[in-house]
PDB file of C-alpha atoms in Angstrom:
ATOM      1  CA  MET A   1      77.751 122.334 128.352  1.00 64.00           C
ATOM      2  CA  GLU A   2      79.315 119.588 126.235  1.00 84.00           C
ATOM      3  CA  GLN A   3      79.889 120.575 122.621  1.00 94.00           C
ATOM      4  CA  SER A   4      78.027 118.649 119.927  1.00 97.00           C
ATOM      5  CA  LEU A   5      80.180 116.758 117.426  1.00 98.00           C
ATOM      6  CA  PHE A   6      79.335 116.635 113.706  1.00 98.00           C
ATOM      7  CA  TYR A   7      80.854 114.756 110.775  1.00 98.00           C
ATOM      8  CA  ALA A   8      82.506 116.880 108.084  1.00 98.00           C
ATOM      9  CA  PRO A   9      84.131 114.402 105.675  1.00 97.00           C
ATOM     10  CA  ASP A  10      84.986 116.985 103.014  1.00 96.00           C
ATOM     11  CA  ILE A  11      86.409 119.734 105.226  1.00 97.00           C
ATOM     12  CA  GLN A  12      89.961 120.831 104.412  1.00 95.00           C
ATOM     13  CA  PRO A  13      92.544 120.747 107.234  1.00 93.00           C
ATOM     14  CA  ASP A  14      93.269 124.464 106.805  1.00 94.00           C
ATOM     15  CA  ALA A  15      89.645 125.554 106.294  1.00 95.00           C
ATOM     16  CA  ALA A  16      88.555 128.881 107.809  1.00 97.00           C
ATOM     17  CA  ALA A  17      84.854 128.148 107.346  1.00 97.00           C
ATOM     18  CA  TYR A  18      82.605 125.197 106.526  1.00 98.00           C
ATOM     19  CA  THR A  19      79.010 124.591 105.467  1.00 98.00           C
ATOM     20  CA  MET A  20      77.316 121.418 106.678  1.00 98.00           C
ATOM     21  CA  ASN A  21      75.268 119.305 104.273  1.00 97.00           C
ATOM     22  CA  GLU A  22      71.488 119.406 104.502  1.00 97.00           C
ATOM     23  CA  ASP A  23      71.063 116.325 106.722  1.00 96.00           C
ATOM     24  CA  THR A  24      73.700 117.455 109.214  1.00 97.00           C
ATOM     25  CA  SER A  25      72.365 121.020 109.180  1.00 98.00           C
ATOM     26  CA  LYS A  26      68.838 119.818 109.918  1.00 97.00           C
ATOM     27  CA  TYR A  27      70.055 117.670 112.801  1.00 97.00           C
ATOM     28  CA  CYS A  28      72.162 120.496 114.204  1.00 97.00           C
ATOM     29  CA  ILE A  29      69.546 123.250 113.970  1.00 97.00           C
ATOM     30  CA  GLN A  30      66.162 121.507 114.156  1.00 96.00           C
ATOM     31  CA  VAL A  31      66.894 118.518 116.363  1.00 96.00           C
ATOM     32  CA  LEU A  32      69.622 119.798 118.698  1.00 96.00           C
ATOM     33  CA  ARG A  33      68.310 123.369 118.600  1.00 96.00           C
ATOM     34  CA  HIS A  34      71.668 124.988 117.983  1.00 97.00           C
ATOM     35  CA  GLU A  35      71.663 128.588 116.861  1.00 96.00           C
ATOM     36  CA  LYS A  36      73.969 131.333 115.671  1.00 97.00           C
ATOM     37  CA  GLY A  37      76.855 131.873 118.077  1.00 97.00           C
ATOM     38  CA  ASP A  38      76.877 128.322 119.481  1.00 97.00           C
ATOM     39  CA  SER A  39      80.192 126.483 119.643  1.00 97.00           C
ATOM     40  CA  VAL A  40      80.368 123.022 118.034  1.00 98.00           C
ATOM     41  CA  LEU A  41      82.974 120.430 117.094  1.00 98.00           C
ATOM     42  CA  LEU A  42      83.642 118.908 113.676  1.00 98.00           C
ATOM     43  CA  ALA A  43      85.430 115.670 112.796  1.00 98.00           C
ATOM     44  CA  ASP A  44      86.623 114.637 109.348  1.00 98.00           C
ATOM     45  CA  GLY A  45      87.158 110.996 110.368  1.00 97.00           C
ATOM     46  CA  ARG A  46      90.904 111.310 109.721  1.00 97.00           C
ATOM     47  CA  GLY A  47      91.881 112.605 113.136  1.00 97.00           C
ATOM     48  CA  HIS A  48      91.262 116.333 112.701  1.00 97.00           C
ATOM     49  CA  ARG A  49      89.290 118.032 115.467  1.00 98.00           C
ATOM     50  CA  PHE A  50      87.799 121.417 114.583  1.00 98.00           C
ATOM     51  CA  THR A  51      86.296 123.824 117.111  1.00 98.00           C
ATOM     52  CA  ALA A  52      83.826 126.099 115.326  1.00 98.00           C
ATOM     53  CA  VAL A  53      81.150 128.712 115.927  1.00 98.00           C
ATOM     54  CA  ILE A  54      77.853 128.778 114.019  1.00 98.00           C
ATOM     55  CA  THR A  55      77.649 131.860 111.815  1.00 98.00           C
ATOM     56  CA  ASP A  56      74.481 130.964 109.879  1.00 97.00           C
ATOM     57  CA  ASP A  57      71.873 128.728 111.522  1.00 97.00           C
ATOM     58  CA  ASN A  58      70.069 127.862 108.303  1.00 96.00           C
ATOM     59  CA  ARG A  59      68.514 124.418 108.733  1.00 95.00           C
ATOM     60  CA  LYS A  60      69.523 123.383 105.195  1.00 96.00           C
ATOM     61  CA  ARG A  61      73.039 124.821 105.051  1.00 97.00           C
ATOM     62  CA  CYS A  62      74.375 125.612 108.487  1.00 98.00           C
ATOM     63  CA  SER A  63      77.679 127.506 108.231  1.00 98.00           C
ATOM     64  CA  VAL A  64      80.422 127.723 110.824  1.00 98.00           C
ATOM     65  CA  SER A  65      83.646 129.641 111.338  1.00 98.00           C
ATOM     66  CA  ILE A  66      86.649 127.525 112.327  1.00 98.00           C
ATOM     67  CA  ARG A  67      88.291 128.845 115.487  1.00 97.00           C
ATOM     68  CA  GLN A  68      90.721 126.037 116.301  1.00 97.00           C
ATOM     69  CA  ARG A  69      92.030 122.882 114.648  1.00 97.00           C
ATOM     70  CA  GLU A  70      93.938 119.954 116.142  1.00 97.00           C
ATOM     71  CA  GLN A  71      95.381 116.717 114.808  1.00 96.00           C
ATOM     72  CA  MET A  72      94.424 114.088 117.360  1.00 96.00           C
ATOM     73  CA  PRO A  73      96.926 111.262 117.960  1.00 93.00           C
ATOM     74  CA  ALA A  74      96.150 108.151 115.938  1.00 90.00           C
ATOM     75  CA  PRO A  75      95.176 105.041 117.899  1.00 88.00           C
ATOM     76  CA  SER A  76      98.264 102.948 118.445  1.00 87.00           C
ATOM     77  CA  PRO A  77      98.920 100.111 118.094  1.00 90.00           C
ATOM     78  CA  ALA A  78      96.441  99.410 115.299  1.00 91.00           C
ATOM     79  CA  LEU A  79      93.732  96.828 115.944  1.00 94.00           C
ATOM     80  CA  ARG A  80      92.258  95.103 112.873  1.00 96.00           C
ATOM     81  CA  ILE A  81      89.579  92.457 112.601  1.00 97.00           C
ATOM     82  CA  ALA A  82      88.669  90.270 109.633  1.00 98.00           C
ATOM     83  CA  ILE A  83      85.204  88.850 110.270  1.00 97.00           C
ATOM     84  CA  SER A  84      82.760  86.834 108.180  1.00 95.00           C
ATOM     85  CA  PHE A  85      79.518  88.764 107.763  1.00 94.00           C
ATOM     86  CA  THR A  86      76.306  86.964 108.695  1.00 90.00           C
ATOM     87  CA  LYS A  87      73.183  86.612 106.564  1.00 91.00           C
ATOM     88  CA  ASN A  88      71.264  88.531 109.235  1.00 91.00           C
ATOM     89  CA  ALA A  89      72.234  92.131 108.463  1.00 91.00           C
ATOM     90  CA  SER A  90      71.041  93.555 111.785  1.00 94.00           C
ATOM     91  CA  ARG A  91      73.471  91.376 113.719  1.00 94.00           C
ATOM     92  CA  ILE A  92      76.540  92.513 111.799  1.00 94.00           C
ATOM     93  CA  GLU A  93      75.342  96.125 111.929  1.00 96.00           C
ATOM     94  CA  TRP A  94      75.158  95.805 115.709  1.00 97.00           C
ATOM     95  CA  PHE A  95      78.728  94.511 115.734  1.00 97.00           C
ATOM     96  CA  LEU A  96      79.990  97.390 113.588  1.00 97.00           C
ATOM     97  CA  GLU A  97      78.365  99.963 115.857  1.00 97.00           C
ATOM     98  CA  LYS A  98      79.744  98.491 119.074  1.00 97.00           C
ATOM     99  CA  ALA A  99      83.212  97.740 117.685  1.00 97.00           C
ATOM    100  CA  THR A 100      83.507 101.362 116.561  1.00 97.00           C
ATOM    101  CA  GLU A 101      82.474 102.643 119.977  1.00 96.00           C
ATOM    102  CA  ILE A 102      85.091 100.434 121.642  1.00 94.00           C
ATOM    103  CA  GLY A 103      87.871 101.470 119.279  1.00 92.00           C
ATOM    104  CA  ILE A 104      88.572  99.210 116.283  1.00 95.00           C
ATOM    105  CA  GLN A 105      90.651 100.727 113.461  1.00 96.00           C
ATOM    106  CA  THR A 106      90.053  98.372 110.521  1.00 97.00           C
ATOM    107  CA  ILE A 107      87.195  96.000 109.663  1.00 97.00           C
ATOM    108  CA  ILE A 108      87.625  93.506 106.826  1.00 97.00           C
ATOM    109  CA  PRO A 109      84.553  91.538 105.674  1.00 96.00           C
ATOM    110  CA  LEU A 110      86.106  88.080 105.417  1.00 96.00           C
ATOM    111  CA  VAL A 111      84.944  85.663 102.715  1.00 96.00           C
ATOM    112  CA  SER A 112      85.738  82.125 103.804  1.00 95.00           C
ATOM    113  CA  GLN A 113      84.369  78.812 102.551  1.00 92.00           C
ATOM    114  CA  ARG A 114      81.362  78.896 104.903  1.00 92.00           C
ATOM    115  CA  THR A 115      80.651  82.629 104.777  1.00 91.00           C
ATOM    116  CA  GLU A 116      76.906  83.279 104.419  1.00 85.00           C
ATOM    117  CA  LYS A 117      77.063  86.825 103.036  1.00 80.00           C
ATOM    118  CA  GLU A 118      79.681  88.015 100.559  1.00 77.00           C
ATOM    119  CA  LYS A 119      78.181  91.332  99.436  1.00 83.00           C
ATOM    120  CA  ILE A 120      77.738  94.360 101.675  1.00 87.00           C
ATOM    121  CA  LYS A 121      75.705  97.571 101.565  1.00 91.00           C
ATOM    122  CA  ALA A 122      78.720  99.816 101.932  1.00 91.00           C
ATOM    123  CA  GLU A 123      76.864 103.139 102.202  1.00 93.00           C
ATOM    124  CA  ARG A 124      74.508 101.950 104.927  1.00 95.00           C
ATOM    125  CA  LEU A 125      77.327 100.357 106.906  1.00 96.00           C
ATOM    126  CA  GLN A 126      79.465 103.489 106.524  1.00 96.00           C
ATOM    127  CA  ASN A 127      76.632 105.566 107.997  1.00 96.00           C
ATOM    128  CA  ILE A 128      76.507 103.228 110.988  1.00 97.00           C
ATOM    129  CA  LEU A 129      80.240 103.684 111.548  1.00 98.00           C
ATOM    130  CA  VAL A 130      79.924 107.478 111.336  1.00 98.00           C
ATOM    131  CA  ALA A 131      77.065 107.563 113.841  1.00 97.00           C
ATOM    132  CA  ALA A 132      79.004 105.355 116.262  1.00 98.00           C
ATOM    133  CA  MET A 133      82.140 107.492 115.894  1.00 98.00           C
ATOM    134  CA  LEU A 134      80.207 110.661 116.710  1.00 97.00           C
ATOM    135  CA  GLN A 135      78.288 109.059 119.580  1.00 96.00           C
ATOM    136  CA  SER A 136      81.514 107.874 121.204  1.00 96.00           C
ATOM    137  CA  LYS A 137      83.258 111.244 120.639  1.00 96.00           C
ATOM    138  CA  GLN A 138      86.056 109.878 118.471  1.00 96.00           C
ATOM    139  CA  PHE A 139      87.854 111.537 115.575  1.00 97.00           C
ATOM    140  CA  TYR A 140      89.065 108.545 113.563  1.00 97.00           C
ATOM    141  CA  LEU A 141      86.540 106.652 111.456  1.00 98.00           C
ATOM    142  CA  PRO A 142      87.258 102.916 111.192  1.00 97.00           C
ATOM    143  CA  ASP A 143      88.369 101.730 107.764  1.00 97.00           C
ATOM    144  CA  LEU A 144      85.647  99.406 106.434  1.00 97.00           C
ATOM    145  CA  GLN A 145      87.323  97.599 103.573  1.00 96.00           C
ATOM    146  CA  GLU A 146      85.867  95.731 100.626  1.00 95.00           C
ATOM    147  CA  PRO A 147      85.136  92.015 101.194  1.00 95.00           C
ATOM    148  CA  GLN A 148      88.326  90.009 100.862  1.00 96.00           C
ATOM    149  CA  PRO A 149      88.866  86.261 100.329  1.00 96.00           C
ATOM    150  CA  PHE A 150      90.404  84.256 103.130  1.00 97.00           C
ATOM    151  CA  GLU A 151      93.404  83.364 100.956  1.00 96.00           C
ATOM    152  CA  LYS A 152      94.313  87.052 100.621  1.00 96.00           C
ATOM    153  CA  VAL A 153      93.793  88.013 104.260  1.00 97.00           C
ATOM    154  CA  VAL A 154      96.018  85.234 105.624  1.00 96.00           C
ATOM    155  CA  ASN A 155      98.929  86.710 103.681  1.00 95.00           C
ATOM    156  CA  SER A 156      98.822  89.768 105.950  1.00 91.00           C
ATOM    157  CA  ASN A 157     102.131  91.023 107.323  1.00 91.00           C
ATOM    158  CA  ASP A 158     100.724  92.339 110.622  1.00 91.00           C
ATOM    159  CA  PRO A 159     103.256  91.939 113.457  1.00 93.00           C
ATOM    160  CA  GLN A 160     100.730  89.963 115.512  1.00 93.00           C
ATOM    161  CA  LYS A 161      98.268  87.620 113.793  1.00 95.00           C
ATOM    162  CA  LEU A 162      95.567  85.663 115.627  1.00 96.00           C
ATOM    163  CA  ILE A 163      92.802  83.289 114.589  1.00 96.00           C
ATOM    164  CA  ALA A 164      89.866  82.381 116.835  1.00 94.00           C
ATOM    165  CA  HIS A 165      88.290  79.028 116.001  1.00 89.00           C
ATOM    166  CA  CYS A 166      86.179  76.335 117.665  1.00 83.00           C
ATOM    167  CA  LEU A 167      88.067  73.130 116.897  1.00 82.00           C
ATOM    168  CA  PRO A 168      89.223  71.195 119.990  1.00 78.00           C
ATOM    169  CA  GLU A 169      92.881  71.943 119.484  1.00 76.00           C
ATOM    170  CA  GLN A 170      95.387  73.564 121.805  1.00 76.00           C
ATOM    171  CA  LYS A 171      94.703  77.300 122.002  1.00 80.00           C
ATOM    172  CA  GLN A 172      95.546  80.103 124.390  1.00 85.00           C
ATOM    173  CA  GLU A 173      93.212  82.670 125.904  1.00 86.00           C
ATOM    174  CA  LEU A 174      93.389  85.808 123.774  1.00 86.00           C
ATOM    175  CA  HIS A 175      94.048  88.150 126.690  1.00 78.00           C
ATOM    176  CA  GLN A 176      96.897  85.925 127.912  1.00 78.00           C
ATOM    177  CA  HIS A 177      98.537  85.385 124.537  1.00 78.00           C
ATOM    178  CA  MET A 178      98.286  88.839 123.006  1.00 82.00           C
ATOM    179  CA  GLN A 179     101.418  90.961 123.198  1.00 83.00           C
ATOM    180  CA  PRO A 180     100.683  94.641 123.991  1.00 83.00           C
ATOM    181  CA  GLY A 181     102.225  97.279 121.759  1.00 86.00           C
ATOM    182  CA  LYS A 182     101.986  95.350 118.492  1.00 90.00           C
ATOM    183  CA  ASP A 183      99.670  96.034 115.561  1.00 92.00           C
ATOM    184  CA  THR A 184      97.242  93.104 115.587  1.00 94.00           C
ATOM    185  CA  LEU A 185      94.945  91.319 113.142  1.00 96.00           C
ATOM    186  CA  ILE A 186      92.425  88.733 114.351  1.00 97.00           C
ATOM    187  CA  LEU A 187      90.318  86.427 112.193  1.00 98.00           C
ATOM    188  CA  ILE A 188      86.723  85.622 113.202  1.00 97.00           C
ATOM    189  CA  GLY A 189      84.939  82.952 111.188  1.00 94.00           C
ATOM    190  CA  PRO A 190      81.332  82.389 110.072  1.00 93.00           C
ATOM    191  CA  GLU A 191      78.600  80.631 112.038  1.00 88.00           C
ATOM    192  CA  GLY A 192      79.902  77.251 110.879  1.00 88.00           C
ATOM    193  CA  ASP A 193      83.477  78.190 111.849  1.00 91.00           C
ATOM    194  CA  PHE A 194      86.527  78.021 109.630  1.00 94.00           C
ATOM    195  CA  THR A 195      87.185  74.727 107.876  1.00 95.00           C
ATOM    196  CA  PRO A 196      90.072  72.624 109.197  1.00 94.00           C
ATOM    197  CA  GLU A 197      91.929  73.375 105.958  1.00 96.00           C
ATOM    198  CA  GLU A 198      91.543  77.134 106.476  1.00 96.00           C
ATOM    199  CA  ILE A 199      92.776  76.890 110.045  1.00 95.00           C
ATOM    200  CA  GLN A 200      95.856  74.972 108.952  1.00 95.00           C
ATOM    201  CA  GLN A 201      96.473  77.476 106.171  1.00 96.00           C
ATOM    202  CA  ALA A 202      96.345  80.348 108.662  1.00 96.00           C
ATOM    203  CA  LEU A 203      98.684  78.588 111.097  1.00 95.00           C
ATOM    204  CA  ALA A 204     101.139  77.970 108.268  1.00 96.00           C
ATOM    205  CA  LYS A 205     101.103  81.736 107.590  1.00 96.00           C
ATOM    206  CA  GLY A 206     102.063  82.569 111.162  1.00 95.00           C
ATOM    207  CA  PHE A 207      98.655  83.025 112.789  1.00 95.00           C
ATOM    208  CA  GLU A 208      98.389  81.982 116.437  1.00 94.00           C
ATOM    209  CA  PRO A 209      95.255  80.092 117.550  1.00 94.00           C
ATOM    210  CA  VAL A 210      93.302  81.721 120.389  1.00 93.00           C
ATOM    211  CA  THR A 211      90.087  81.107 122.274  1.00 91.00           C
ATOM    212  CA  LEU A 212      87.584  83.740 123.387  1.00 90.00           C
ATOM    213  CA  GLY A 213      86.194  81.779 126.332  1.00 83.00           C
ATOM    214  CA  ASN A 214      84.539  78.526 127.325  1.00 84.00           C
ATOM    215  CA  THR A 215      81.271  78.994 125.433  1.00 84.00           C
ATOM    216  CA  ARG A 216      80.535  78.864 121.716  1.00 86.00           C
ATOM    217  CA  LEU A 217      79.748  82.387 120.502  1.00 90.00           C
ATOM    218  CA  ARG A 218      77.821  83.737 117.556  1.00 92.00           C
ATOM    219  CA  THR A 219      79.994  85.413 114.934  1.00 94.00           C
ATOM    220  CA  GLU A 220      79.075  88.978 115.906  1.00 95.00           C
ATOM    221  CA  THR A 221      79.441  88.201 119.624  1.00 95.00           C
ATOM    222  CA  ALA A 222      82.848  86.642 119.041  1.00 95.00           C
ATOM    223  CA  GLY A 223      83.885  89.715 117.072  1.00 96.00           C
ATOM    224  CA  LEU A 224      82.822  92.065 119.844  1.00 96.00           C
ATOM    225  CA  VAL A 225      84.529  89.990 122.548  1.00 95.00           C
ATOM    226  CA  ALA A 226      87.727  89.969 120.478  1.00 94.00           C
ATOM    227  CA  VAL A 227      87.654  93.754 119.974  1.00 95.00           C
ATOM    228  CA  THR A 228      86.965  94.319 123.677  1.00 93.00           C
ATOM    229  CA  LEU A 229      89.773  92.043 124.847  1.00 91.00           C
ATOM    230  CA  MET A 230      92.295  93.451 122.362  1.00 90.00           C
ATOM    231  CA  ASN A 231      91.453  97.028 123.277  1.00 89.00           C
ATOM    232  CA  ALA A 232      91.616  96.316 127.016  1.00 85.00           C
ATOM    233  CA  LYS A 233      94.995  94.619 126.624  1.00 76.00           C
ATOM    234  CA  GLN A 234      96.467  97.602 124.770  1.00 74.00           C
ATOM    235  CA  ARG A 235      95.172 100.113 127.331  1.00 63.00           C
ATOM    236  CA  LYS A 236      97.303  98.432 130.002  1.00 56.00           C
ATOM    237  CA  LEU A 237     100.451  99.798 128.335  1.00 41.00           C
TER     238      LEU A 237
END
């Protein structure tokens, strides 16, 4: 039987025991019907994988004994996306969930001239990332950063920098242009796309223009296509 995975953000790497918070305990004991003696897995979101056994199946404070701990290898190379959040919260939440499942490492809410939404509900979005990490059996939680202005993000020193835009200029297909093995940052604009001035500013900072296909995509769809293509390219190493 596959072991259930639970999030333990405050567990210490050398911990011998751990007590889950009330929400996690309730889910473990009441929903999944785990009981004393069952083996479970814990993840701290920083790459530690703990194998544990339930010692107290209290539905409000489930306690476990740590039997084994491992440091899982960090995803490499790092894949980062800076994306303008949409006014429709459910659409960007969908993107965050799917991008986490596929394997993004960093998500930067990008504030460009045409960005519709500049403020985020960090706690809610963080919970979505945690749920997606657990569902996809991963041990690294993506880094959801604070919203950052376009002018700051384009000064990134990532080895490989890409910008996807819709202007009819010469661009290469992302999967053909991307070089495997390099940490990569890609910029995805708002519904109205980047302004011509922003595109030129990015190109002047070393960003390479790429296309995600022949059709015009919504912001969250473009983000997911970009994450999928980048991840698939790196897996060919």
